[in-house]
Amino acid sequence: MANRSIRLHFLLWTWGFFLLVLSAAFVFATGRAERAVLAEAEARAKTSLDLVGFLLSREPGLDGEAGLAAFADALGAHLGFRLTYIVAGRVVADSTVHAAGLGEMEDHGDRPEVRLALRDGFGQDVRTSHTLGRDMVYVARAYPGGGGVPAGILRLALPVSALSGELARFRDALLAVLALAFVAGGVAAFFLARGMSRSVEEIAGVVAAVGQGHYDRRIHIVAAKDFLPLAGAVNRLAERIGEHVREIEDRRRRQEAVLESMAEGVAMLDASGRIVAGNRALREMFPLLGDRLGRSPIEAGMPLCVERALAAFDPQAGPAQRIGRFELPNGRVVELTVAVLAGEGDRAERVVTVHDVTEAATMDRIFRDFVIDASHNLRTPLTKVRGFAETALDLLPRPEADGPDGPGDQAGPDPARALGAVIRAADDMKGIIDGLLAAARERFAAARVGADVLAALRQALAAAAPLLRAKGVTARLVDAPAGPVLARTGHEAMVKAFGALLTQTPDAMSVAATVRLEAGHAEVRFEGPAELGLVLPVRELAEGGGEAFLDGATRVVRLPLAGG
């Protein structure tokens, strides 16, 4: 059922109430009028009956039933009533029936008014006449007789139809008055309902305007006093909403200013993983995003690995997590941190912070290349020079204890002393290089979360390359994740552990190194045979929480990740 307006509701209820009240008034008034008219008719008939009895008692020359019938015929025309005289139930005179037809009339002794008159001296009744076929008012009185008139019942009958016309005129007049009152009440109710409806429409208009953002709208004039509390409540509500909205807008502007001024890119993801908000730095990092929000990370230009890492984010693991470092197609290196916002489980909203660590990654590569180059191009040649000098020193002939000129008197340079100087210079140079590497490693390690497993593995492969070539061993890195893999174990400890495992490979064999990520760990596997007396580098890895073990013939190093 469709909702009706308050005006129509008010009109229907008002007209229904008027109709009920006026109908009750009409029924009550017509009933009272009918009873009053009937009582008046009965009183008239009774008075007329007394008059007829008086006249009958004064009428001279009545010589029995024939004279009584003539008297009734003559008097009935002047009374306007039907006059009947009944003796022992038999009609002996009737103003509407001639004397010749009286014998054919039925016995009237069983009529209610006749029985009441015989018993109490007076009786009355209202019923349909069997003789005339009309509704009649009957009054009867016992007459003692006398002067030639036998004792009997004197009865008068008044047609109700004579009263119906009078009642009909009264009903018509009353109905007209009530109809006029009904129409006037309906018109008055219409105008009252329209005024009330206008008040409601004004209040609704103010509420709608507030809902559309016009928080300065107020209700100033109220037609009905009953609406004053509602109007006051709406005004207060609009004022409070305006204050809250202005406060929210101020906060939003401040937050936007803070986000736009941040060097880190910030993106807000909805429950479906689409970007619903982003700052200036994010748009600069990913130009495909632009001002068109609602895109997925991969549509905004982020690599597939970032999309997968965000999809694998588990809100139950903590309110904020660092999910990794990634290299973008434009050459930038970024680190992503995810924080959980409103929602539960997979429906939680998230905030992704993108840190541009390109400079740190560049420093990482420079440092890694410097370490590899310094180790391979400086330390190894110095080791060779020192080894050659020691070998040459061992090959020199020992000086004779007794010479013709005595010791120390030989002419020319001393080769042993020169070779010793070479060895000392090589040791000094090695010490300087080790010091430089240690200092650079400490300075860089202070600026990063953990040591890179891939960098340590590459350095170990480069450092062990001369020895492995001498043994005819081929060692290479065949599979590794993209980007740095940061572990808790120190860089030097990982280099030593990887180098120890590589150098314990039998001659003329091949070793394939792979790096893969598991839950909170990085696992480095060296596929290939190992020497029988293999010694696992457990002590080197213990400080950082790493471990080394054999998986069949495969040497495995498991390292805890820096963010795990």
Coordinates of C-alpha atoms in Angstrom, one line a residue:
M1 CA 0.0 0.0 0.0
A2 CA 1.4 3.4 -1.0
N3 CA 2.1 5.9 1.7
R4 CA -0.5 8.7 1.9
S5 CA 0.3 12.3 2.8
I6 CA -0.3 13.6 6.2
R7 CA -2.9 16.0 4.8
L8 CA -4.9 13.1 3.3
H9 CA -4.6 11.1 6.5
F10 CA -5.8 14.1 8.5
L11 CA -8.8 14.7 6.1
L12 CA -9.8 11.1 6.1
W13 CA -9.7 10.8 9.8
T14 CA -11.5 14.1 10.3
W15 CA -14.2 13.3 7.8
G16 CA -14.6 9.8 9.2
F17 CA -15.0 11.3 12.7
F18 CA -17.5 13.9 11.5
L19 CA -19.4 11.2 9.6
L20 CA -19.6 9.0 12.7
V21 CA -20.7 11.8 15.0
L22 CA -23.2 13.3 12.6
S23 CA -24.7 9.9 11.7
A24 CA -25.1 9.2 15.4
A25 CA -26.7 12.7 15.9
F26 CA -29.0 12.1 12.9
V27 CA -30.1 8.7 14.2
F28 CA -30.6 10.1 17.7
A29 CA -32.5 13.2 16.6
T30 CA -34.8 11.4 14.1
G31 CA -35.5 8.7 16.8
R32 CA -36.4 11.4 19.3
A33 CA -38.5 13.3 16.8
E34 CA -40.3 10.1 15.7
R35 CA -41.1 9.2 19.3
A36 CA -42.2 12.8 20.0
V37 CA -44.5 12.9 17.0
L38 CA -45.9 9.6 17.9
A39 CA -46.5 10.6 21.5
E40 CA -48.1 13.8 20.3
A41 CA -50.4 11.8 17.9
E42 CA -51.3 9.5 20.7
A43 CA -52.1 12.4 22.9
R44 CA -54.3 14.0 20.2
A45 CA -56.0 10.7 19.6
K46 CA -56.7 10.3 23.3
T47 CA -58.0 13.9 23.5
S48 CA -60.2 13.3 20.5
L49 CA -61.4 10.0 22.0
D50 CA -62.5 11.8 25.1
L51 CA -64.2 14.4 23.0
V52 CA -66.1 11.7 21.0
G53 CA -67.1 10.1 24.3
F54 CA -68.4 13.4 25.5
L55 CA -70.3 14.0 22.3
L56 CA -71.7 10.5 22.3
S57 CA -73.0 11.0 25.8
R58 CA -74.7 14.2 24.8
E59 CA -76.1 13.0 21.5
P60 CA -80.0 12.7 21.7
G61 CA -82.1 10.3 19.8
L62 CA -79.7 7.3 19.5
D63 CA -82.0 4.3 19.2
G64 CA -79.6 1.4 19.1
E65 CA -76.9 0.3 16.8
A66 CA -78.4 1.9 13.7
G67 CA -78.4 5.3 15.3
L68 CA -74.9 4.7 16.6
A69 CA -73.6 3.8 13.1
A70 CA -75.2 7.0 11.7
F71 CA -73.5 9.0 14.5
A72 CA -70.1 7.5 13.7
D73 CA -70.5 8.2 9.9
A74 CA -71.5 11.8 10.5
L75 CA -68.8 12.6 13.1
G76 CA -65.9 10.7 11.4
A77 CA -65.8 13.2 8.5
H78 CA -65.1 16.1 10.9
L79 CA -62.6 14.4 13.2
G80 CA -60.1 13.2 10.6
F81 CA -59.8 10.0 12.5
R82 CA -61.4 6.6 12.0
L83 CA -64.1 6.1 14.7
T84 CA -65.1 2.5 15.6
Y85 CA -67.5 1.3 18.3
I86 CA -67.1 -2.3 19.4
V87 CA -69.6 -4.3 21.4
A88 CA -68.4 -7.8 22.6
G89 CA -65.8 -7.9 19.8
R90 CA -68.4 -7.0 17.1
V91 CA -68.1 -3.7 15.2
V92 CA -71.4 -1.9 15.4
A93 CA -70.3 1.4 14.1
D94 CA -67.3 2.5 11.9
S95 CA -66.7 5.9 10.3
T96 CA -65.1 4.4 7.3
V97 CA -67.5 1.5 6.7
H98 CA -71.2 2.0 6.0
A99 CA -73.8 0.3 8.1
A100 CA -74.5 -2.3 5.4
G101 CA -70.9 -3.5 5.5
L102 CA -70.5 -3.8 9.2
G103 CA -71.7 -7.4 9.3
E104 CA -68.8 -8.4 7.0
M105 CA -66.1 -7.0 9.3
E106 CA -64.1 -9.4 11.3
D107 CA -64.3 -9.7 15.1
H108 CA -62.2 -7.0 16.9
G109 CA -62.3 -8.5 20.3
D110 CA -58.7 -9.8 20.0
R111 CA -57.2 -6.4 19.1
P112 CA -54.6 -5.4 21.7
E113 CA -56.0 -2.0 22.4
V114 CA -59.5 -3.5 22.8
R115 CA -58.2 -6.1 25.3
L116 CA -56.3 -3.4 27.2
A117 CA -59.5 -1.2 27.3
L118 CA -61.6 -4.0 28.6
R119 CA -59.1 -4.8 31.3
D120 CA -57.8 -1.3 32.3
G121 CA -60.4 1.0 30.8
F122 CA -57.9 2.5 28.2
G123 CA -55.6 0.9 25.7
Q124 CA -53.4 1.9 22.7
D125 CA -51.3 0.2 20.0
V126 CA -49.5 1.0 16.8
R127 CA -49.8 -1.7 14.0
T128 CA -50.8 -2.3 10.5
S129 CA -54.5 -2.3 10.0
H130 CA -55.9 -5.6 8.5
T131 CA -58.9 -3.7 7.1
L132 CA -57.1 -0.7 5.5
G133 CA -53.6 -2.2 5.0
R134 CA -51.8 0.9 6.5
D135 CA -49.9 1.6 9.7
M136 CA -52.3 3.1 12.3
V137 CA -52.2 4.4 15.8
Y138 CA -55.1 3.0 17.8
V139 CA -56.5 4.3 21.1
A140 CA -59.5 2.7 22.8
R141 CA -61.6 3.4 25.9
A142 CA -64.3 1.5 27.6
Y143 CA -67.7 3.2 27.2
P144 CA -70.4 2.5 29.9
G145 CA -73.3 3.0 27.5
G146 CA -76.6 4.8 28.1
G147 CA -79.3 6.7 26.2
G148 CA -79.9 3.8 23.9
V149 CA -76.2 3.0 23.3
P150 CA -75.0 -0.4 24.6
A151 CA -71.8 -0.6 26.7
G152 CA -68.8 -1.3 24.6
I153 CA -65.4 0.0 23.4
L154 CA -64.9 3.3 21.7
R155 CA -61.8 3.3 19.5
L156 CA -60.1 5.9 17.3
A157 CA -57.5 5.1 14.6
L158 CA -55.0 7.7 13.3
P159 CA -52.9 6.8 10.1
V160 CA -49.2 6.8 10.7
S161 CA -48.7 8.0 7.1
A162 CA -50.0 11.4 8.3
L163 CA -47.1 11.5 10.7
S164 CA -44.5 10.1 8.2
G165 CA -44.7 13.2 6.0
E166 CA -44.0 15.4 9.0
L167 CA -41.1 13.2 10.0
A168 CA -39.8 13.1 6.5
R169 CA -39.7 16.9 6.3
F170 CA -37.9 16.9 9.7
R171 CA -35.4 14.3 8.5
D172 CA -34.7 16.3 5.3
A173 CA -34.1 19.5 7.2
L174 CA -31.9 17.8 9.7
L175 CA -30.0 15.9 7.0
A176 CA -29.3 19.2 5.1
V177 CA -28.1 20.9 8.3
L178 CA -25.8 17.9 9.1
A179 CA -24.5 17.7 5.5
L180 CA -23.7 21.4 5.7
A181 CA -21.9 20.9 9.0
F182 CA -20.0 17.9 7.4
V183 CA -18.9 19.9 4.4
A184 CA -17.9 22.9 6.5
G185 CA -16.0 20.7 8.9
G186 CA -14.2 19.0 6.0
V187 CA -13.2 22.4 4.5
A188 CA -12.0 23.5 7.9
A189 CA -10.0 20.3 8.3
F190 CA -8.6 20.7 4.8
F191 CA -7.2 24.1 5.6
L192 CA -5.9 22.9 9.0
A193 CA -4.2 19.9 7.3
R194 CA -2.7 22.1 4.6
G195 CA -1.2 24.4 7.3
M196 CA 0.2 21.4 9.2
S197 CA 1.4 19.9 5.9
R198 CA 3.2 23.1 5.1
S199 CA 5.0 23.1 8.4
V200 CA 6.1 19.5 7.8
E201 CA 7.2 20.4 4.3
E202 CA 9.2 23.3 5.6
I203 CA 10.9 21.1 8.2
A204 CA 11.5 18.4 5.6
G205 CA 13.0 21.0 3.2
V206 CA 15.4 22.2 5.9
V207 CA 16.4 18.6 6.7
A208 CA 16.9 17.9 3.0
A209 CA 19.0 21.1 2.6
V210 CA 21.2 20.1 5.5
G211 CA 21.6 16.6 4.0
Q212 CA 22.8 18.3 0.7
G213 CA 25.4 20.3 2.5
H214 CA 23.6 23.6 3.3
Y215 CA 24.3 23.5 7.0
D216 CA 23.3 27.2 7.5
R217 CA 19.6 26.5 6.8
R218 CA 17.3 27.0 9.8
I219 CA 13.5 26.9 10.5
H220 CA 12.5 30.3 11.6
I221 CA 8.7 30.4 11.5
V222 CA 6.5 27.5 12.6
A223 CA 2.7 27.7 12.0
A224 CA 1.7 25.4 14.9
K225 CA 3.1 25.5 18.4
D226 CA 3.2 21.7 18.5
F227 CA 6.0 21.8 15.9
L228 CA 8.2 24.1 17.9
P229 CA 10.1 21.3 19.7
L230 CA 10.7 19.5 16.4
A231 CA 11.8 22.7 14.7
G232 CA 14.2 23.4 17.6
A233 CA 15.6 19.9 17.5
V234 CA 16.2 20.2 13.7
N235 CA 17.9 23.5 14.1
R236 CA 20.2 22.2 16.8
L237 CA 20.9 19.1 14.7
A238 CA 21.8 21.2 11.6
E239 CA 24.1 23.3 13.8
R240 CA 25.8 20.3 15.3
I241 CA 26.2 18.6 11.9
G242 CA 27.6 21.8 10.4
E243 CA 30.2 22.0 13.2
H244 CA 31.2 18.3 12.8
V245 CA 31.4 18.6 9.1
R246 CA 33.6 21.7 9.3
E247 CA 35.8 19.9 11.8
I248 CA 36.1 16.9 9.6
E249 CA 36.8 19.1 6.6
D250 CA 39.6 20.9 8.5
R251 CA 41.1 17.6 9.5
R252 CA 40.9 16.3 6.0
R253 CA 42.6 19.4 4.6
R254 CA 45.4 19.0 7.2
Q255 CA 45.8 15.4 6.5
E256 CA 45.9 16.1 2.8
A257 CA 48.5 18.7 3.3
V258 CA 50.6 16.3 5.4
L259 CA 50.2 13.5 2.8
E260 CA 51.0 15.7 -0.1
S261 CA 54.2 17.0 1.6
M262 CA 55.5 13.5 2.4
A263 CA 58.4 12.1 0.4
E264 CA 57.0 8.6 0.8
G265 CA 54.2 7.5 -1.4
V266 CA 51.0 6.6 0.5
A267 CA 48.1 4.6 -1.0
M268 CA 44.9 3.5 0.6
L269 CA 43.4 0.2 -0.6
D270 CA 39.8 -0.8 -0.1
A271 CA 38.6 -4.3 0.7
S272 CA 38.9 -5.4 -2.9
G273 CA 42.5 -4.2 -3.2
R274 CA 41.9 -1.1 -5.3
I275 CA 43.5 2.2 -4.7
V276 CA 41.0 4.7 -3.4
A277 CA 43.4 7.5 -2.4
G278 CA 47.0 8.4 -3.0
N279 CA 49.3 11.4 -2.5
R280 CA 51.6 13.4 -4.8
A281 CA 54.7 11.2 -4.1
L282 CA 52.8 8.1 -5.1
R283 CA 51.6 9.7 -8.4
E284 CA 55.2 10.7 -9.2
M285 CA 56.4 7.1 -8.5
F286 CA 53.6 5.6 -10.6
P287 CA 52.6 8.1 -13.4
L288 CA 50.0 5.6 -14.7
L289 CA 47.8 6.2 -11.6
G290 CA 47.3 9.9 -12.3
D291 CA 44.1 11.3 -10.8
R292 CA 42.1 8.2 -11.7
L293 CA 41.5 6.3 -8.6
G294 CA 39.8 2.9 -8.2
R295 CA 42.6 1.1 -10.0
S296 CA 44.4 -2.0 -8.8
P297 CA 48.2 -1.7 -8.0
I298 CA 49.2 -3.4 -11.2
E299 CA 47.0 -1.0 -13.3
A300 CA 48.8 1.9 -11.5
G301 CA 52.1 0.6 -12.8
M302 CA 53.3 -1.4 -9.9
P303 CA 55.1 -4.7 -10.7
L304 CA 53.4 -8.0 -10.5
C305 CA 55.5 -9.0 -7.5
V306 CA 54.1 -6.0 -5.6
E307 CA 50.6 -7.0 -6.5
R308 CA 51.2 -10.6 -5.3
A309 CA 52.9 -9.4 -2.1
L310 CA 49.9 -7.2 -1.3
A311 CA 47.5 -10.0 -2.1
A312 CA 49.5 -12.3 0.3
F313 CA 49.3 -9.8 3.1
D314 CA 47.8 -11.4 6.2
P315 CA 46.1 -8.8 8.6
Q316 CA 46.2 -11.4 11.4
A317 CA 50.0 -11.2 11.5
G318 CA 50.0 -7.7 12.9
P319 CA 48.7 -4.2 12.4
A320 CA 51.7 -3.1 10.3
Q321 CA 54.2 -5.2 8.3
R322 CA 57.1 -4.6 6.0
I323 CA 56.4 -6.8 2.9
G324 CA 59.7 -6.3 1.0
R325 CA 61.9 -4.3 -1.3
F326 CA 61.1 -4.2 -5.1
E327 CA 62.7 -2.7 -8.2
L328 CA 60.3 -0.8 -10.4
P329 CA 60.5 -0.8 -14.2
N330 CA 61.7 2.8 -14.2
G331 CA 64.8 1.8 -12.1
R332 CA 63.5 3.0 -8.8
V333 CA 63.9 0.7 -5.8
V334 CA 61.1 0.9 -3.2
E335 CA 60.2 -0.7 0.1
L336 CA 56.6 -1.4 1.0
T337 CA 55.0 -1.3 4.4
V338 CA 51.3 -2.2 4.9
A339 CA 49.1 -1.2 7.8
V340 CA 45.6 -2.4 8.6
L341 CA 42.7 0.0 8.8
A342 CA 39.0 -0.6 9.5
G343 CA 37.5 -4.0 8.8
E344 CA 38.2 -7.6 9.7
G345 CA 39.9 -10.4 7.8
D346 CA 39.9 -10.2 4.0
R347 CA 37.5 -7.2 4.2
A348 CA 40.0 -5.0 6.0
E349 CA 41.1 -1.7 4.4
R350 CA 44.9 -1.1 4.1
V351 CA 47.4 1.7 3.9
V352 CA 50.4 1.0 1.8
T353 CA 53.5 3.2 2.4
V354 CA 56.0 3.2 -0.5
H355 CA 59.6 4.3 0.6
D356 CA 61.9 5.3 -2.2
V357 CA 65.2 3.6 -1.3
T358 CA 66.9 4.0 -4.6
E359 CA 69.9 5.8 -3.1
A360 CA 70.3 3.2 -0.4
A361 CA 70.0 0.4 -3.0
T362 CA 72.5 2.2 -5.2
M363 CA 74.8 2.4 -2.2
D364 CA 74.2 -1.3 -1.6
R365 CA 75.2 -2.2 -5.2
I366 CA 78.3 0.1 -5.0
F367 CA 79.3 -1.4 -1.7
R368 CA 78.8 -4.9 -3.0
D369 CA 80.8 -4.2 -6.2
F370 CA 83.5 -2.5 -4.1
V371 CA 83.7 -5.5 -1.8
I372 CA 83.9 -7.9 -4.7
D373 CA 86.4 -5.9 -6.6
A374 CA 88.5 -5.2 -3.6
S375 CA 88.5 -8.8 -2.6
H376 CA 89.2 -10.1 -6.1
N377 CA 91.4 -7.4 -7.7
L378 CA 93.4 -6.3 -4.6
R379 CA 93.4 -9.0 -2.0
T380 CA 94.0 -11.9 -4.3
P381 CA 96.9 -10.3 -6.2
L382 CA 98.5 -9.2 -2.9
T383 CA 98.2 -12.8 -1.7
K384 CA 99.9 -14.0 -4.9
V385 CA 102.6 -11.4 -4.6
R386 CA 103.2 -12.4 -1.0
G387 CA 103.3 -16.1 -2.0
F388 CA 105.8 -15.4 -4.8
A389 CA 108.0 -13.4 -2.4
E390 CA 107.9 -16.2 0.2
T391 CA 108.7 -18.8 -2.5
A392 CA 111.5 -16.7 -3.9
L393 CA 112.9 -16.1 -0.4
D394 CA 112.9 -19.9 0.2
L395 CA 114.7 -20.5 -3.1
L396 CA 117.6 -18.1 -2.2
P397 CA 120.9 -19.8 -1.3
R398 CA 121.7 -19.5 2.3
P399 CA 124.8 -17.2 3.0
E400 CA 128.0 -19.0 4.1
A401 CA 129.0 -18.5 7.7
D402 CA 132.7 -18.0 7.0
G403 CA 133.8 -16.1 4.0
P404 CA 137.2 -14.7 3.0
D405 CA 135.9 -11.3 3.6
G406 CA 133.8 -12.2 6.6
P407 CA 130.1 -11.8 7.1
G408 CA 128.4 -8.7 5.9
D409 CA 131.2 -7.7 3.7
Q410 CA 129.6 -8.9 0.5
A411 CA 129.1 -6.3 -2.2
G412 CA 125.8 -5.6 -4.0
P413 CA 122.2 -5.7 -2.8
D414 CA 120.7 -8.2 -0.4
P415 CA 117.8 -10.2 -2.2
A416 CA 116.5 -11.7 1.1
R417 CA 116.1 -8.2 2.6
A418 CA 114.3 -7.0 -0.5
L419 CA 111.9 -9.9 -0.5
G420 CA 111.2 -9.4 3.2
A421 CA 110.3 -5.8 2.4
V422 CA 107.9 -7.0 -0.3
I423 CA 106.2 -9.4 2.1
R424 CA 105.9 -6.7 4.8
A425 CA 104.4 -4.3 2.3
A426 CA 101.9 -6.9 1.1
D427 CA 100.9 -7.6 4.7
D428 CA 100.5 -3.9 5.4
M429 CA 98.5 -3.4 2.2
K430 CA 96.2 -6.4 3.2
G431 CA 95.7 -4.9 6.6
I432 CA 94.8 -1.5 5.1
I433 CA 92.3 -3.2 2.7
D434 CA 90.7 -5.2 5.5
G435 CA 90.4 -2.1 7.6
L436 CA 88.8 -0.2 4.7
L437 CA 86.4 -3.1 4.0
A438 CA 85.5 -3.4 7.7
A439 CA 84.9 0.3 8.1
A440 CA 82.8 0.5 4.9
R441 CA 80.8 -2.6 6.0
E442 CA 80.1 -1.2 9.4
R443 CA 78.9 2.2 8.0
F444 CA 76.6 0.6 5.5
A445 CA 75.3 -2.0 7.9
A446 CA 74.2 0.8 10.3
A447 CA 71.9 2.2 7.6
R448 CA 70.2 -1.0 6.7
V449 CA 67.9 -3.5 8.4
G450 CA 69.9 -6.7 7.7
A451 CA 72.6 -8.2 5.5
D452 CA 71.8 -9.2 1.9
V453 CA 72.0 -12.9 1.4
L454 CA 72.5 -12.6 -2.4
A455 CA 75.3 -10.1 -2.0
A456 CA 77.1 -12.4 0.5
L457 CA 76.6 -15.4 -1.7
R458 CA 78.0 -13.6 -4.8
Q459 CA 81.0 -12.4 -2.7
A460 CA 81.6 -15.9 -1.5
L461 CA 81.5 -17.2 -5.1
A462 CA 83.9 -14.6 -6.2
A463 CA 86.3 -15.1 -3.3
A464 CA 86.3 -18.9 -3.8
A465 CA 86.6 -18.7 -7.6
P466 CA 90.5 -19.2 -7.8
L467 CA 90.5 -22.2 -5.5
L468 CA 87.5 -23.7 -7.3
R469 CA 89.1 -23.2 -10.7
A470 CA 92.3 -24.9 -9.5
K471 CA 90.2 -27.9 -8.4
G472 CA 88.2 -27.9 -11.7
V473 CA 84.9 -27.2 -9.8
T474 CA 82.2 -25.2 -11.5
A475 CA 80.0 -23.2 -9.2
R476 CA 77.2 -20.8 -10.2
L477 CA 74.0 -19.2 -8.9
V478 CA 71.1 -20.6 -10.9
D479 CA 67.9 -19.3 -9.1
A480 CA 67.3 -16.4 -6.8
P481 CA 64.5 -13.9 -5.9
A482 CA 64.5 -10.5 -7.5
G483 CA 65.8 -7.8 -5.3
P484 CA 67.7 -8.0 -2.0
V485 CA 67.0 -10.7 0.6
L486 CA 67.8 -9.3 4.0
A487 CA 68.7 -11.7 6.8
R488 CA 69.6 -11.3 10.5
T489 CA 73.0 -13.0 10.1
G490 CA 75.9 -10.7 9.5
H491 CA 77.4 -10.2 6.1
E492 CA 80.9 -11.5 7.0
A493 CA 79.5 -14.6 8.7
M494 CA 77.4 -15.5 5.7
V495 CA 80.4 -15.0 3.3
K496 CA 82.5 -17.3 5.5
A497 CA 79.8 -20.0 5.8
F498 CA 79.0 -20.0 2.0
G499 CA 82.8 -20.0 1.2
A500 CA 83.3 -23.0 3.6
L501 CA 80.6 -25.0 1.9
L502 CA 81.8 -24.2 -1.6
T503 CA 85.4 -25.1 -1.0
Q504 CA 84.4 -28.5 0.4
T505 CA 83.4 -29.7 -3.1
P506 CA 85.2 -32.7 -4.6
D507 CA 87.5 -32.0 -7.7
A508 CA 86.0 -31.8 -11.1
M509 CA 82.4 -31.4 -9.9
S510 CA 79.6 -28.9 -10.4
V511 CA 77.7 -27.0 -7.7
A512 CA 74.4 -25.2 -8.4
A513 CA 73.4 -22.6 -5.8
T514 CA 69.7 -21.6 -5.4
V515 CA 68.0 -19.1 -3.0
R516 CA 64.4 -19.4 -2.1
L517 CA 62.1 -17.7 0.4
E518 CA 60.0 -19.6 2.9
A519 CA 57.9 -18.5 5.9
G520 CA 60.2 -16.0 7.6
H521 CA 63.4 -17.7 6.3
A522 CA 65.8 -17.6 3.3
E523 CA 67.0 -21.0 2.3
V524 CA 70.3 -21.3 0.3
R525 CA 70.8 -24.8 -1.3
F526 CA 74.1 -26.0 -2.8
E527 CA 73.1 -28.8 -5.2
G528 CA 76.0 -31.2 -5.9
P529 CA 78.3 -33.7 -4.2
A530 CA 80.3 -32.8 -1.1
E531 CA 83.5 -34.2 0.4
L532 CA 83.2 -37.1 2.7
G533 CA 84.7 -35.2 5.7
L534 CA 82.2 -32.3 5.3
V535 CA 82.3 -29.8 8.1
L536 CA 79.2 -27.6 8.4
P537 CA 79.7 -23.9 9.3
V538 CA 77.4 -24.1 12.4
R539 CA 79.4 -21.8 14.5
E540 CA 79.6 -19.0 11.9
L541 CA 75.8 -19.0 11.6
A542 CA 74.8 -19.5 15.2
E543 CA 75.0 -15.8 16.2
G544 CA 72.5 -14.6 13.7
G545 CA 70.1 -17.5 14.3
G546 CA 71.0 -19.4 11.1
E547 CA 71.6 -23.1 10.7
A548 CA 73.4 -25.4 8.3
F549 CA 72.4 -29.0 7.6
L550 CA 72.3 -31.7 4.9
D551 CA 69.2 -32.6 2.9
G552 CA 70.3 -35.8 1.4
A553 CA 73.5 -34.8 -0.6
T554 CA 72.4 -31.1 -0.7
R555 CA 74.1 -28.6 1.6
V556 CA 71.4 -26.3 3.0
V557 CA 71.8 -23.0 4.9
R558 CA 68.6 -21.6 6.5
L559 CA 68.7 -17.9 7.6
P560 CA 66.0 -16.0 9.4
L561 CA 64.9 -12.9 7.5
A562 CA 65.5 -9.5 9.0
G563 CA 61.8 -8.6 9.1
G564 CA 60.6 -12.0 10.3

